[in-house]
Amino acid sequence: MSDSQWQAEELALRRRRSRRTALVVGLIAVAVYVGFILSGVLAH
């Protein structure tokens, strides 16, 4: 495998991992946001 092929595969792998990480962090943020809204609504 040439060096440029390896770099392209490494870059694609990093992009997939960073996209998945961003998705997980976003889902956690939404869950916290919804949790705060629900706790405010249910507390009254």
Short mmCIF file of N, CA and C in Angstrom, two decimals:
data_model
loop_
_atom_site.label_atom_id
_atom_site.label_comp_id
_atom_site.label_asym_id
_atom_site.label_seq_id
_atom_site.Cartn_x
_atom_site.Cartn_y
_atom_site.Cartn_z
N MET A 1 0.85 -1.19 0.00
CA MET A 1 0.00 0.00 0.00
C MET A 1 0.89 1.23 0.00
N SER A 2 0.58 2.16 -0.86
CA SER A 2 1.40 3.37 -0.92
C SER A 2 1.08 4.30 0.24
N ASP A 3 1.96 5.22 0.47
CA ASP A 3 1.81 6.15 1.59
C ASP A 3 0.57 7.02 1.42
N SER A 4 0.28 7.44 0.19
CA SER A 4 -0.89 8.30 -0.03
C SER A 4 -2.19 7.53 0.18
N GLN A 5 -2.21 6.25 -0.17
CA GLN A 5 -3.41 5.44 0.10
C GLN A 5 -3.64 5.31 1.60
N TRP A 6 -2.55 5.06 2.33
CA TRP A 6 -2.66 4.91 3.79
C TRP A 6 -3.17 6.21 4.41
N GLN A 7 -2.66 7.34 3.94
CA GLN A 7 -3.09 8.62 4.48
C GLN A 7 -4.57 8.88 4.18
N ALA A 8 -5.02 8.50 3.00
CA ALA A 8 -6.43 8.69 2.63
C ALA A 8 -7.33 7.82 3.51
N GLU A 9 -6.92 6.58 3.76
CA GLU A 9 -7.73 5.70 4.61
C GLU A 9 -7.74 6.20 6.06
N GLU A 10 -6.58 6.68 6.52
CA GLU A 10 -6.49 7.23 7.88
C GLU A 10 -7.41 8.45 8.03
N LEU A 11 -7.42 9.30 7.02
CA LEU A 11 -8.26 10.50 7.05
C LEU A 11 -9.74 10.12 7.06
N ALA A 12 -10.12 9.14 6.24
CA ALA A 12 -11.51 8.70 6.20
C ALA A 12 -11.92 8.11 7.55
N LEU A 13 -11.03 7.34 8.17
CA LEU A 13 -11.32 6.76 9.47
C LEU A 13 -11.50 7.85 10.53
N ARG A 14 -10.63 8.84 10.49
CA ARG A 14 -10.75 9.96 11.45
C ARG A 14 -12.05 10.71 11.27
N ARG A 15 -12.43 10.91 10.00
CA ARG A 15 -13.70 11.63 9.75
C ARG A 15 -14.89 10.86 10.29
N ARG A 16 -14.89 9.51 10.06
CA ARG A 16 -15.99 8.70 10.59
C ARG A 16 -16.04 8.77 12.11
N ARG A 17 -14.87 8.67 12.76
CA ARG A 17 -14.83 8.71 14.23
C ARG A 17 -15.27 10.07 14.75
N SER A 18 -14.82 11.14 14.11
CA SER A 18 -15.18 12.47 14.61
C SER A 18 -16.66 12.75 14.39
N ARG A 19 -17.21 12.24 13.28
CA ARG A 19 -18.65 12.41 13.03
C ARG A 19 -19.45 11.67 14.09
N ARG A 20 -19.03 10.45 14.42
CA ARG A 20 -19.74 9.67 15.44
C ARG A 20 -19.62 10.34 16.81
N THR A 21 -18.44 10.85 17.13
CA THR A 21 -18.25 11.55 18.41
C THR A 21 -19.14 12.78 18.48
N ALA A 22 -19.20 13.55 17.41
CA ALA A 22 -20.05 14.74 17.39
C ALA A 22 -21.51 14.37 17.55
N LEU A 23 -21.93 13.27 16.94
CA LEU A 23 -23.32 12.81 17.06
C LEU A 23 -23.64 12.42 18.50
N VAL A 24 -22.73 11.68 19.14
CA VAL A 24 -22.94 11.26 20.53
C VAL A 24 -23.01 12.47 21.45
N VAL A 25 -22.07 13.42 21.29
CA VAL A 25 -22.07 14.62 22.12
C VAL A 25 -23.35 15.42 21.90
N GLY A 26 -23.79 15.51 20.65
CA GLY A 26 -25.03 16.23 20.35
C GLY A 26 -26.25 15.57 20.99
N LEU A 27 -26.30 14.25 20.94
CA LEU A 27 -27.43 13.53 21.56
C LEU A 27 -27.44 13.73 23.08
N ILE A 28 -26.26 13.72 23.69
CA ILE A 28 -26.18 13.96 25.14
C ILE A 28 -26.66 15.37 25.46
N ALA A 29 -26.25 16.34 24.66
CA ALA A 29 -26.68 17.73 24.88
C ALA A 29 -28.19 17.86 24.76
N VAL A 30 -28.79 17.22 23.76
CA VAL A 30 -30.24 17.25 23.60
C VAL A 30 -30.93 16.58 24.79
N ALA A 31 -30.38 15.46 25.25
CA ALA A 31 -30.98 14.76 26.39
C ALA A 31 -30.96 15.63 27.65
N VAL A 32 -29.84 16.33 27.88
CA VAL A 32 -29.74 17.23 29.04
C VAL A 32 -30.74 18.37 28.91
N TYR A 33 -30.84 18.95 27.71
CA TYR A 33 -31.76 20.05 27.45
C TYR A 33 -33.21 19.63 27.70
N VAL A 34 -33.59 18.49 27.14
CA VAL A 34 -34.96 17.97 27.33
C VAL A 34 -35.19 17.65 28.81
N GLY A 35 -34.18 17.12 29.47
CA GLY A 35 -34.30 16.82 30.90
C GLY A 35 -34.58 18.06 31.72
N PHE A 36 -33.88 19.15 31.42
CA PHE A 36 -34.13 20.40 32.14
C PHE A 36 -35.54 20.91 31.89
N ILE A 37 -35.98 20.84 30.65
CA ILE A 37 -37.34 21.30 30.32
C ILE A 37 -38.38 20.45 31.07
N LEU A 38 -38.21 19.13 31.03
CA LEU A 38 -39.16 18.25 31.70
C LEU A 38 -39.14 18.46 33.21
N SER A 39 -37.96 18.66 33.80
CA SER A 39 -37.90 18.86 35.25
C SER A 39 -38.59 20.17 35.62
N GLY A 40 -38.49 21.17 34.78
CA GLY A 40 -39.18 22.43 35.04
C GLY A 40 -40.68 22.29 34.92
N VAL A 41 -41.13 21.53 33.94
CA VAL A 41 -42.56 21.34 33.72
C VAL A 41 -43.16 20.46 34.82
N LEU A 42 -42.48 19.40 35.18
CA LEU A 42 -43.02 18.46 36.14
C LEU A 42 -42.91 18.97 37.58
N ALA A 43 -42.04 19.94 37.82
CA ALA A 43 -41.88 20.46 39.19
C ALA A 43 -43.07 21.34 39.60
N HIS A 44 -43.78 21.87 38.63
CA HIS A 44 -44.89 22.78 38.97
C HIS A 44 -46.15 22.03 39.21
#
